[in-house]
XYZ file of C-alpha atoms in Angstrom:
723
model
C 1.041 33.138 9.469
C -3.277 33.361 9.405
C -3.603 29.721 9.909
C -1.611 29.565 13.020
C -3.325 33.139 13.869
C -6.728 31.659 13.773
C -5.613 28.448 15.587
C -3.381 29.478 18.406
C -4.069 33.672 18.513
C -3.043 36.603 17.159
C 0.616 36.460 16.579
C 2.442 37.809 19.885
C 5.621 40.019 18.208
C 5.318 42.757 15.978
C 8.097 41.069 13.344
C 9.204 37.839 12.197
C 12.796 37.077 10.670
C 14.103 34.551 8.713
C 18.254 34.225 8.646
C 19.921 31.857 7.090
C 23.646 30.538 7.823
C 26.175 28.512 6.627
C 27.554 24.958 8.694
C 24.533 25.369 12.015
C 25.262 22.390 14.249
C 21.391 22.217 14.097
C 18.875 22.186 11.433
C 16.993 25.576 12.865
C 17.489 27.773 16.195
C 14.589 29.766 17.001
C 14.361 32.873 19.217
C 11.823 35.924 19.917
C 11.093 36.830 16.155
C 13.865 35.503 14.920
C 14.492 31.813 13.656
C 17.997 31.009 12.333
C 18.011 27.963 9.367
C 21.248 26.230 7.454
C 21.823 26.876 4.527
C 20.969 23.639 3.436
C 16.929 24.224 3.209
C 17.467 27.280 0.426
C 16.240 25.319 -2.949
C 15.994 26.422 -6.424
C 12.334 27.049 -8.347
C 13.245 23.121 -9.977
C 13.007 21.598 -6.704
C 10.357 19.404 -5.684
C 11.286 17.408 -2.593
C 13.073 19.976 -0.890
C 10.662 22.600 -0.992
C 8.133 20.230 1.336
C 11.088 19.512 3.640
C 11.726 23.740 3.720
C 7.949 24.336 4.217
C 8.001 21.380 7.044
C 11.318 23.249 8.617
C 9.628 26.440 8.571
C 6.079 25.899 9.777
C 7.575 24.368 12.860
C 10.092 27.402 12.924
C 6.939 29.673 12.480
C 4.964 27.743 15.050
C 7.439 27.862 17.600
C 6.840 31.961 18.256
C 3.665 31.220 20.029
C 4.815 27.684 21.691
C 8.058 27.535 22.859
C 8.908 30.631 22.781
C 5.558 32.805 23.751
C 4.256 29.676 25.633
C 7.155 28.486 27.726
C 7.641 25.081 29.776
C 7.210 25.436 33.028
C 9.815 22.483 33.881
C 11.890 20.525 31.459
C 9.307 17.552 31.461
C 6.193 20.222 30.003
C 8.707 19.817 26.837
C 6.153 17.701 25.286
C 3.288 20.428 25.982
C 4.910 22.926 23.526
C 6.368 20.881 20.811
C 3.550 18.569 20.633
C 1.223 22.298 19.806
C 3.722 23.051 17.809
C 4.182 20.242 15.188
C 1.567 19.154 12.684
C 3.477 15.872 11.967
C 1.641 12.869 12.890
C 2.536 8.928 12.576
C 1.316 6.709 14.622
C 2.557 4.035 12.526
C 5.957 4.953 14.185
C 4.982 5.849 17.426
C 3.439 1.953 18.124
C 6.378 0.835 16.413
C 8.824 2.848 18.964
C 6.684 3.128 22.152
C 7.385 -0.801 22.601
C 8.508 -0.643 26.499
C 12.364 1.068 25.737
C 11.076 4.442 26.119
C 9.779 6.479 28.936
C 6.464 8.643 28.853
C 6.591 11.887 27.327
C 6.174 13.297 30.872
C 8.520 13.083 33.915
C 7.737 15.547 36.585
C 10.463 13.502 38.741
C 13.058 14.474 36.200
C 14.685 18.105 35.935
C 17.208 18.037 33.270
C 16.230 18.796 29.774
C 15.016 15.719 27.428
C 17.836 13.109 26.964
C 18.533 13.621 22.615
C 17.941 9.976 22.384
C 13.971 10.152 23.713
C 13.216 13.520 22.667
C 12.486 12.602 19.150
C 10.187 9.929 20.190
C 8.636 13.004 22.691
C 8.108 14.808 19.621
C 6.945 12.561 17.515
C 4.133 11.131 20.104
C 2.862 14.539 21.672
C 0.823 15.684 18.737
C -1.031 12.523 18.779
C -2.007 12.520 22.207
C -2.906 16.131 21.834
C -5.095 14.986 18.956
C -6.973 12.160 20.476
C -7.106 14.744 23.771
C -8.477 16.521 21.257
C -11.241 14.316 19.918
C -12.302 13.802 23.462
C -13.064 17.520 24.356
C -15.402 17.301 21.157
C -17.123 14.287 22.385
C -17.766 15.829 25.997
C -20.311 17.976 24.918
C -18.874 21.406 25.998
C -18.140 21.791 22.246
C -14.673 22.647 22.953
C -12.042 21.408 21.141
C -8.601 22.198 21.513
C -8.315 25.221 19.778
C -10.855 26.311 21.234
C -9.590 25.566 25.058
C -5.809 26.648 24.143
C -6.158 30.940 24.250
C -8.056 30.203 27.121
C -7.344 28.774 30.767
C -5.358 25.305 29.346
C -7.683 22.270 29.724
C -9.556 23.405 33.009
C -12.701 25.361 30.929
C -13.647 21.920 29.650
C -14.997 20.921 32.883
C -14.051 16.928 31.977
C -11.784 14.994 34.242
C -8.785 14.020 32.611
C -7.076 12.621 35.063
C -7.541 8.721 33.818
C -5.838 10.554 30.271
C -3.106 12.157 31.275
C -1.742 8.546 33.810
C -2.280 6.554 30.870
C -0.833 8.719 27.836
C 0.746 11.421 28.975
C 2.408 10.183 32.479
C 2.203 6.252 31.346
C 4.310 4.761 28.234
C 3.578 1.891 26.172
C 0.619 1.437 23.094
C -2.329 -0.733 23.021
C -2.949 -3.748 20.325
C -6.138 -4.686 19.976
C -7.206 -7.167 17.801
C -11.049 -7.347 16.855
C -13.700 -9.230 15.050
C -17.266 -9.406 14.413
C -20.005 -11.225 13.044
C -23.946 -10.811 12.821
C -26.347 -12.597 15.229
C -29.538 -12.841 13.253
C -32.104 -13.592 16.521
C -30.424 -11.217 18.113
C -30.405 -8.709 15.613
C -27.094 -7.404 16.611
C -23.193 -7.714 15.182
C -21.205 -9.109 17.928
C -17.821 -7.536 18.319
C -15.192 -9.359 20.158
C -11.829 -6.878 21.953
C -8.582 -8.434 22.774
C -6.205 -6.158 24.198
C -2.281 -6.628 24.994
C 0.887 -4.272 26.141
C 3.831 -5.138 24.212
C 5.086 -2.423 26.257
C 4.040 -4.037 29.114
C 5.279 -7.642 27.995
C 8.655 -6.099 27.436
C 9.039 -4.463 31.062
C 7.873 -7.234 32.592
C 10.948 -10.179 30.602
C 13.620 -7.612 30.704
C 14.793 -5.105 33.092
C 12.877 -2.177 32.374
C 15.109 1.856 33.307
C 11.484 3.168 33.182
C 10.247 4.246 37.218
C 7.050 3.231 36.098
C 5.922 0.007 34.760
C 4.181 0.703 31.389
C -0.238 0.018 31.808
C -1.453 -3.526 31.608
C -4.810 -2.417 30.007
C -5.840 1.149 28.585
C -9.517 2.349 29.218
C -11.188 4.850 27.015
C -14.069 4.596 24.776
C -13.556 3.717 20.720
C -15.817 4.503 18.101
C -17.191 2.209 15.870
C -18.538 2.656 12.478
C -20.877 0.328 10.464
C -21.943 0.584 7.523
C -25.918 -1.287 7.300
C -26.980 -2.638 3.912
C -29.253 0.908 3.578
C -25.489 2.330 2.662
C -26.306 4.459 5.896
C -23.243 4.834 8.313
C -24.370 4.241 12.031
C -21.658 5.018 15.369
C -21.754 3.142 18.260
C -19.212 4.026 21.462
C -17.673 0.544 22.603
C -16.027 1.302 26.315
C -13.212 -0.659 26.886
C -11.905 -1.102 30.653
C -10.636 -4.338 30.263
C -7.763 -7.053 28.422
C -11.045 -8.650 26.667
C -14.763 -8.008 26.182
C -18.031 -9.288 24.361
C -20.057 -6.278 22.772
C -23.283 -6.522 21.056
C -23.906 -3.823 18.941
C -27.591 -2.994 18.064
C -28.235 -3.407 14.385
C -31.002 -0.881 12.823
C -31.752 -2.284 9.332
C -34.070 -4.888 9.386
C -33.579 -5.843 5.763
C -31.184 -5.970 2.979
C -32.701 -3.502 0.085
C -33.052 -5.817 -2.990
C -33.356 -4.112 -6.925
C -30.853 -2.585 -9.639
C -28.349 -0.886 -10.150
C -29.928 2.568 -10.365
C -31.954 1.902 -7.178
C -28.595 1.256 -5.591
C -26.870 4.036 -6.875
C -29.528 5.667 -6.066
C -29.253 5.111 -1.994
C -25.346 5.410 -2.140
C -24.688 2.155 -2.666
C -22.372 2.309 -5.535
C -19.522 6.104 -4.831
C -19.386 6.570 -8.820
C -16.498 8.572 -8.026
C -14.033 5.754 -8.033
C -15.023 4.067 -10.600
C -12.739 3.208 -13.824
C -14.114 3.450 -17.061
C -12.017 1.221 -18.619
C -12.165 -1.591 -16.011
C -15.777 -2.038 -17.493
C -14.388 -2.895 -21.283
C -14.527 -6.746 -21.954
C -10.991 -5.839 -23.696
C -9.303 -3.886 -21.215
C -10.083 -6.256 -18.374
C -8.727 -9.348 -20.708
C -5.384 -7.060 -21.352
C -4.632 -6.577 -17.708
C -5.617 -9.616 -16.197
C -8.253 -8.420 -14.027
C -10.146 -10.982 -11.621
C -13.810 -10.821 -11.121
C -15.318 -12.685 -7.798
C -16.603 -16.050 -8.244
C -20.207 -16.908 -8.189
C -19.562 -18.440 -4.756
C -18.328 -15.053 -3.544
C -21.426 -13.446 -4.830
C -23.477 -15.459 -2.555
C -21.707 -14.858 0.002
C -21.562 -10.712 -1.010
C -25.854 -10.951 -1.636
C -25.953 -12.534 1.715
C -24.244 -10.042 4.012
C -25.897 -7.841 6.337
C -24.322 -5.038 6.367
C -20.840 -3.323 3.818
C -18.257 -3.051 6.052
C -17.549 -1.889 9.810
C -15.079 0.098 10.934
C -12.756 0.598 13.993
C -11.707 3.897 15.638
C -13.304 5.727 12.785
C -12.711 8.642 14.604
C -8.775 8.343 15.667
C -9.793 8.446 19.500
C -6.591 5.505 20.310
C -2.827 5.925 19.351
C -2.671 1.792 19.041
C -2.362 -0.909 16.674
C -5.617 -2.396 15.599
C -6.249 -6.010 13.863
C -9.361 -6.494 12.352
C -10.952 -9.285 10.506
C -13.218 -8.893 7.380
C -13.822 -10.652 4.477
C -12.130 -8.825 1.422
C -15.192 -7.372 0.122
C -15.393 -5.937 2.568
C -12.216 -4.233 2.515
C -12.987 -3.810 -1.685
C -15.911 -1.870 -0.877
C -14.802 0.156 1.975
C -11.762 1.246 -0.762
C -14.117 2.204 -3.624
C -17.039 3.977 -1.450
C -15.103 5.165 1.517
C -13.576 9.052 0.830
C -11.945 9.165 4.405
C -8.271 8.768 3.482
C -7.140 6.952 6.429
C -10.419 4.575 5.673
C -8.721 3.834 2.238
C -5.098 3.598 3.723
C -6.641 0.883 6.341
C -8.001 -1.325 3.398
C -4.708 -1.097 1.578
C -2.739 -2.420 4.989
C -5.068 -4.896 5.402
C -5.119 -6.599 1.936
C -1.341 -6.282 1.408
C -1.551 -9.373 3.788
C -4.041 -11.678 0.996
C -2.243 -12.492 -2.155
C -4.900 -12.942 -3.643
C -6.060 -12.076 -7.844
C -8.595 -10.059 -6.473
C -6.548 -8.046 -4.135
C -3.997 -7.295 -7.270
C -7.081 -6.217 -9.521
C -7.660 -3.842 -6.580
C -4.384 -2.558 -6.287
C -3.865 -2.039 -9.986
C -7.650 -0.329 -10.405
C -6.650 2.138 -7.407
C -3.599 3.336 -9.020
C -5.475 3.915 -12.130
C -8.486 5.876 -10.610
C -7.424 9.720 -10.589
C -9.613 10.144 -7.675
C -7.660 8.589 -4.997
C -5.123 10.787 -2.990
C -1.690 10.130 -4.483
C 0.184 8.679 -1.060
C -2.564 5.867 -1.257
C -1.912 5.493 -5.275
C 2.046 5.105 -3.815
C 0.580 2.694 -0.928
C -1.163 0.641 -3.293
C 1.875 0.282 -5.557
C 4.219 -0.589 -3.218
C 1.613 -3.276 -2.115
C 1.450 -5.059 -5.191
C 4.568 -6.382 -4.675
C 3.034 -9.223 -2.276
C 0.672 -10.167 -5.570
C 4.240 -10.692 -7.680
C 4.372 -13.843 -6.711
C 4.266 -17.411 -8.149
C 1.531 -18.471 -6.663
C -0.722 -16.179 -9.032
C 1.984 -16.504 -11.839
C 3.448 -13.021 -11.152
C 0.059 -11.468 -11.980
C 1.051 -8.728 -9.428
C 4.709 -8.397 -11.581
C 2.175 -8.349 -14.937
C 0.310 -5.766 -13.595
C 3.178 -3.744 -13.314
C 3.027 -2.289 -16.205
C 1.093 -0.090 -15.657
C 4.216 1.874 -14.954
C 4.041 1.906 -18.973
C 2.422 4.718 -19.088
C 5.247 7.069 -18.572
C 6.916 4.715 -21.636
C 6.820 4.503 -25.401
C 4.419 2.276 -26.636
C 5.884 -0.946 -28.154
C 5.015 -0.985 -32.670
C 3.283 -4.347 -31.850
C 0.487 -3.794 -29.778
C 0.409 -7.448 -29.636
C 3.926 -8.204 -28.776
C 5.532 -9.812 -25.280
C 5.312 -7.832 -22.239
C 8.825 -9.199 -20.796
C 10.552 -9.327 -24.052
C 10.045 -5.372 -25.536
C 12.541 -2.909 -24.146
C 10.749 -0.132 -22.899
C 12.674 3.928 -23.631
C 10.833 5.842 -20.913
C 9.313 9.369 -22.858
C 11.066 12.444 -22.009
C 10.267 13.655 -18.615
C 7.805 16.476 -17.287
C 7.053 16.747 -13.340
C 4.806 18.886 -13.731
C 1.706 17.139 -12.320
C 3.638 16.899 -8.643
C 1.114 13.838 -7.561
C 2.087 11.751 -10.885
C 5.699 12.035 -10.032
C 5.837 10.382 -6.951
C 3.694 7.352 -7.684
C 6.193 7.235 -10.408
C 8.990 7.104 -7.707
C 6.820 4.215 -6.156
C 6.303 1.936 -9.252
C 9.702 2.170 -9.441
C 10.983 1.227 -5.938
C 7.941 -1.270 -5.800
C 9.197 -3.314 -9.082
C 12.533 -3.753 -7.506
C 11.071 -5.917 -4.749
C 10.073 -8.471 -6.771
C 11.446 -12.120 -5.634
C 11.691 -15.392 -7.054
C 12.086 -18.154 -4.363
C 15.752 -18.071 -4.622
C 15.653 -14.304 -3.462
C 16.723 -12.688 -7.000
C 15.100 -10.023 -8.678
C 13.877 -11.378 -12.164
C 15.902 -10.824 -14.913
C 13.608 -8.597 -16.766
C 13.041 -6.605 -13.849
C 17.056 -5.591 -13.653
C 16.877 -5.057 -17.892
C 13.746 -2.756 -17.352
C 15.381 -0.739 -14.312
C 19.152 -0.292 -16.452
C 16.839 1.267 -19.400
C 15.154 3.364 -17.349
C 18.845 4.919 -16.830
C 20.202 4.466 -19.824
C 17.338 6.092 -21.824
C 16.123 8.848 -19.197
C 15.642 11.964 -20.848
C 14.882 15.748 -18.887
C 16.436 17.944 -21.432
C 12.075 19.598 -21.554
C 11.340 18.754 -17.991
C 10.757 22.184 -15.657
C 12.080 19.961 -12.678
C 15.242 18.684 -11.913
C 14.770 15.180 -11.868
C 18.086 14.361 -9.542
C 15.613 12.684 -6.840
C 14.403 10.588 -9.310
C 17.567 9.519 -10.776
C 18.551 8.703 -7.307
C 15.415 6.428 -6.571
C 16.115 4.076 -9.741
C 19.812 3.813 -9.113
C 18.644 3.100 -5.553
C 16.513 0.463 -6.794
C 18.805 -0.767 -9.629
C 21.262 -1.497 -6.476
C 18.397 -3.455 -4.357
C 17.054 -5.125 -7.505
C 20.901 -6.516 -7.939
C 21.022 -7.862 -4.716
C 19.779 -11.489 -3.633
C 17.971 -11.404 -0.071
C 18.759 -15.027 0.488
C 20.922 -15.516 3.544
C 24.105 -17.557 2.620
C 24.192 -20.865 4.307
C 26.097 -20.095 7.064
C 24.741 -16.630 8.182
C 27.518 -14.133 6.197
C 29.717 -14.283 3.168
C 33.693 -14.108 4.106
C 34.999 -11.133 1.984
C 36.675 -13.432 -0.341
C 33.317 -15.896 -1.401
C 30.762 -15.031 -3.856
C 27.285 -15.943 -4.116
C 27.491 -19.845 -5.998
C 23.858 -18.839 -7.901
C 25.498 -15.975 -9.123
C 25.209 -16.605 -13.370
C 26.356 -14.970 -16.099
C 22.922 -13.527 -17.185
C 23.687 -11.973 -13.446
C 27.436 -10.997 -14.358
C 26.194 -9.180 -17.615
C 23.298 -7.615 -15.752
C 25.029 -5.916 -13.576
C 27.675 -4.834 -15.252
C 25.277 -2.772 -17.302
C 24.089 -1.300 -14.235
C 27.431 -0.274 -12.852
C 28.229 1.216 -16.339
C 25.263 3.503 -16.508
C 25.623 4.167 -12.637
C 29.187 5.284 -13.141
C 28.267 7.506 -16.319
C 25.566 9.249 -14.151
C 28.449 9.542 -11.634
C 30.742 11.534 -14.164
C 27.769 13.660 -15.619
C 27.106 14.961 -11.977
C 30.568 15.497 -11.676
C 30.952 17.697 -15.128
C 26.562 19.441 -14.170
C 26.394 19.030 -10.238
C 22.912 18.011 -9.174
C 20.843 19.870 -7.110
C 23.225 19.168 -3.540
C 24.874 16.449 -5.672
C 22.408 13.979 -4.328
C 23.012 11.738 -7.413
C 26.789 11.055 -6.730
C 25.449 10.007 -2.710
C 22.988 8.035 -4.942
C 26.071 5.973 -6.690
C 28.174 5.413 -3.481
C 25.551 3.750 -1.907
C 25.110 2.079 -4.981
C 29.101 1.136 -4.478
C 28.184 0.147 -0.609
C 26.101 -1.958 -1.095
C 26.931 -3.903 -4.023
C 30.438 -4.055 -1.575
C 28.324 -5.059 1.430
C 27.111 -8.344 -1.027
C 30.469 -9.287 -2.387
C 29.664 -8.669 -5.842
C 32.570 -6.026 -6.241
C 35.697 -5.924 -4.841
C 36.270 -3.367 -1.720
C 38.322 -0.784 -3.240
C 38.305 2.082 -0.575
C 39.711 4.357 -3.764
C 36.139 4.786 -4.751
C 35.341 7.090 -1.902
C 38.436 8.551 -0.445
C 39.038 10.968 -3.726
C 36.218 13.080 -2.933
C 37.002 13.566 0.606
C 39.533 15.660 -0.627
C 36.765 18.333 -2.489
C 36.930 22.118 -0.984
C 32.992 21.999 -1.640
C 30.242 21.758 1.169
C 26.951 20.357 -0.553
C 24.639 18.161 1.480
C 23.648 14.767 0.838
C 21.124 13.862 2.807
C 17.629 15.233 2.320
C 16.895 14.125 5.814
C 17.331 16.900 8.855
C 20.826 15.753 9.200
C 21.866 17.495 6.111
C 25.322 15.938 6.496
C 27.760 17.136 3.969
C 29.954 15.511 1.483
C 33.106 15.070 3.230
C 31.360 13.660 6.358
C 28.711 11.020 4.650
C 31.870 9.803 2.581
C 33.769 8.931 6.088
C 30.801 7.483 7.575
C 31.358 5.226 4.502
C 34.658 4.783 5.008
C 34.434 3.960 8.842
C 31.286 1.326 8.192
C 32.715 -1.844 9.964
C 31.836 -4.094 6.732
C 34.970 -1.794 5.141
C 38.418 -1.973 5.107
C 40.386 -2.133 8.270
C 40.347 1.860 7.981
C 41.862 1.618 11.590
C 45.622 1.167 9.905
C 48.587 3.434 10.463
C 47.933 5.657 6.760
C 44.259 5.717 7.178
C 43.776 6.619 11.040
C 46.604 9.475 10.856
C 44.451 10.752 7.523
C 41.318 10.766 9.589
C 42.794 12.217 13.073
C 43.837 14.791 10.711
C 40.773 15.931 8.723
C 39.351 15.576 12.584
C 41.428 18.184 13.740
C 42.635 20.218 10.934
C 39.368 20.319 8.366
C 38.376 24.395 8.023
C 34.441 23.022 8.204
C 33.272 22.314 11.770
C 30.328 20.739 10.583
C 33.250 17.652 8.573
C 35.058 17.546 11.937
C 32.258 17.255 14.113
C 30.542 14.348 12.252
C 34.099 12.500 11.489
C 34.840 12.576 15.016
C 31.433 10.975 16.357
C 31.514 8.575 12.724
C 34.834 7.126 14.479
C 34.049 6.830 17.825
C 30.718 5.169 16.016
C 32.791 2.708 14.659
C 35.670 1.528 17.176
C 33.052 1.077 19.033
C 30.951 -1.456 16.354
C 34.305 -2.832 15.889
C 34.455 -3.737 19.111
C 31.836 -5.617 19.871
C 32.052 -7.283 16.825
C 35.198 -8.777 18.133
C 36.740 -7.558 14.447
C 39.295 -5.594 16.651
C 41.341 -6.888 19.397
C 42.905 -5.455 22.185
C 46.708 -6.227 22.904
C 46.246 -7.573 26.472
C 46.078 -11.846 26.293
C 42.965 -13.532 27.148
C 43.971 -14.829 30.417
C 40.991 -17.187 31.006
C 41.693 -19.607 27.989
C 44.446 -21.713 30.124
C 42.814 -24.118 31.473
C 44.179 -25.897 35.162
C 42.324 -29.207 36.012
C 43.973 -29.208 39.294
C 43.310 -26.007 40.615
C 40.020 -25.137 42.373
C 39.789 -21.831 42.560
C 39.898 -21.617 38.542
C 36.009 -20.367 38.889
C 37.005 -17.722 40.472
C 39.976 -16.104 38.691
C 38.151 -16.949 35.206
C 35.829 -14.856 36.377
C 37.860 -12.175 37.226
C 39.127 -12.376 33.719
C 36.463 -12.218 31.767
C 35.363 -8.583 30.309
C 32.012 -7.164 30.188
C 31.188 -5.800 26.475
C 31.531 -2.461 28.214
C 34.709 -3.410 29.166
C 36.207 -4.561 26.480
C 35.101 -1.624 24.020
C 36.755 0.976 26.386
C 39.877 -1.572 25.813
C 39.446 -0.977 22.284
C 39.009 2.532 22.426
C 42.086 2.852 24.806
C 44.257 0.809 22.733
C 43.478 1.874 19.025
C 43.422 5.953 20.129
C 46.398 5.836 22.229
C 48.563 3.518 19.573
C 48.090 7.263 17.824
C 47.865 9.641 20.797
C 51.589 10.767 19.570
C 50.145 11.755 16.241
C 46.773 13.056 17.531
C 49.085 15.575 19.748
C 51.561 16.516 17.040
C 48.762 17.196 14.353
C 46.811 19.301 17.664
C 49.685 21.155 17.675
C 49.374 22.929 14.140
C 45.348 23.753 14.956
C 44.839 27.301 14.977
C 42.826 29.683 17.154
C 39.895 29.327 14.581
C 39.757 25.713 15.222
C 39.519 25.395 18.721
C 35.888 23.403 18.163
C 38.005 20.725 16.093
C 40.980 20.955 19.179
C 38.328 20.313 22.073
C 36.145 17.749 19.389
C 39.393 15.887 18.676
C 40.354 16.023 22.768
C 37.053 14.559 23.635
C 37.399 11.451 21.038
C 40.873 10.742 22.388
C 39.486 10.683 25.997
C 35.724 8.844 26.080
C-alpha cells in the first residue's frame, strides 16, 4: 500500500478487503474496496512457490484500486493503459516472440468491443513494457518528469513533448524490431564504428501471409538508442544513436587516447577489476585442476591486450522492445559479466555466451554459479546455459562441471574416486536459503537436458536423478519439498525419453525404439518404481494441493507418449472418482484434480476416448458433477480434443468420400470433385456432429437428471452439443 501510494497518489477509498471463495471461474475479481480471490491462492507457512504467485496476484489486485477502478478506461480500446499501469511484470523476450505479426496493436480505437480473450494476455504483457519505455523517454526529454510524476497530474500533457510518433509505433502499431549490431575501432578516426541493421519479422509475416490486422506493422521503427562503451580507462561513456532507417553506419567518438598499462593494483584502483565478482578458490592452482578450469591462451591474451575498449552495451537504458543481436569477442562478454553490476547486463552475457560452446565459456558459467554476489536468477540462467557445454567436442566438460551440484550431496569417502562412478546421496534438505533452493532446482532441470549425439541422456545422469528421488530426506526441512520433488520427477521423465525423432517422423503405438537397451530398461524400471512410491506416499500424506501426484501423472503421460510404457488409462481414471478439490497447477489457471486428469485422458495421443463407455462417463461428469469448475473444464477439454482428433484425421465421420471415385470419361469431374471436397472447418463440424450426435440421446437423458443447483452444468452440456 505504501509503495502504490508513493507512485500513484493516496489510496482513493476508505478501506480495502480481500475475500477468498471456492470454485471461482477466474483467479481474481476486483471491485471498489474489495478483491475476491480463489482459495487456491491460500498457502501454508512452509510454502515457497505459492507465496510468490500469491504476492503477485494480490499486488495486482491492490494496484487495480487505483488503475482500473478509481481510474477507468474511457473506451474498451484504452484497456491496455489501465492494465499496463497496474501490472508490474515485464517480460520483453516473450513479447518479442509473441508480437510476430499474429497479434494486433494493444490499442485499436476502431474496435468498440472488449479485448478478445485470446489477445488480452498479450495486451497485458506488452502494455507495461510500452509504458516503461515511455517513462525512459520522458525522463530523457529534459523535463525531469517521469511517468510516476505525470500520473497524478494531467496524463501525458504536462511533459511538453510530441508523442505522436511514439504512439503510432508502439500503441497503435504492432510488431517488434530485430536489430543486428557489430562494432569495430577505427584508429585513424579514433572512433568506434557501429553498423546497425533493422528487420521487422511482423512486417515480413504480414506481407507473405493473409493478415487479419487492419493496420499493417511498420517496416522499420524510429527512435533513439543509448549505447554505453566501457573504454580502456574503465569509464563508461554513453552515446545516443538516432535510428531512422533499416540500415545505418554510425561513428561514435572515442574519448581515451591510450590504453593504460600497469600492474593489477593500478588496474584495480582505476576500477578495471571488480573485486565483488571474484572467486577465491578459483585462484588456487589445485582447485583449478579439480574443476578443469580453462584459461586464456597466449593468443587470446595478446588480442585482449590490444583491445581499445572493455565492452559495449547496446540499448543500455532499455528504450526499445526489440530483439538485439550484438557481436563482440568472448573476452569482452566475460569482462562484462564479471564487472557490470547491472543484472540485465549480466543476463545479456549469459544469453550471448550460451551460443558459444567453448571451454572458457563452460568455466565462466561454472564460476558464475559459485560466486555468491550474483543475483540468484543469474545463477539459474548460468546453470541452464552450462548444458550447451556438455558436448562431446569439449569431452563433456560441462557435465563434469555440473558437479557443483554435489555441494548438496555427501562427499565420497575417497576424494580421488571417479566422479561418474560414485553414488551420491543428497544431504538432508534445508530450503532456508531460497536462492540456493531455486539454483538447486535449476541444476536438476539443467542436468536432465544433457544428451549424446543419438539423443539419449548419459546413464550416469539418469542414475543420479533416480538417486535424488531414492535418498531424498526432508525430515528437518522447515519448508515443503513438494515442488522440488516435482522438479526431480519431471527431470527423470525428460532424461528417460530420447529427443531423436524416429525415422518416419512418428512411432506407431505398437513400436518401440530399437536403441532401447537393457541398461535403459533397468534405469527406466528404477525410475518408475521410485515415482510410483512417491505417488503412494502422496496418497497417504498429501503434498500441498497434491502437486506430487500431478508430477507423477505427467511422468506417466510423457513415457506413454514416447511408447516406453503401455497406454493404460486405468492409471488416470480411478483418480477422477475422488471427490476432492485440490489444485494441480501452480499457474494462473488453477485447475483442480479431476479436470487435469480428464485433460490427460482426452488427449488425442491417448486411447480413443470417444468410445461409447468412456463417452458416456465423460458426458455424465459434464452433466452431474457437483463442481462447476470440473464441469466447465471437462466440457472445454472434450471440445478441444474433438477438434484435434478431426484435424489429425484420427476420427472419421460416416459420410463417404465421393471424390475417391475417378471417372476419366466424365469431363465435369473437376467441378464435382471440387464441390465434394471439404475444408478443415467443415470436417471439424462434421466430426462434432457425428460424435456428439451419436450420443445425443444419452446426453439428453443425463440432462434430465440435473437438479436446479446444476443449472450451469446443464447449459454447458447444451453448448457442447450445439457447437
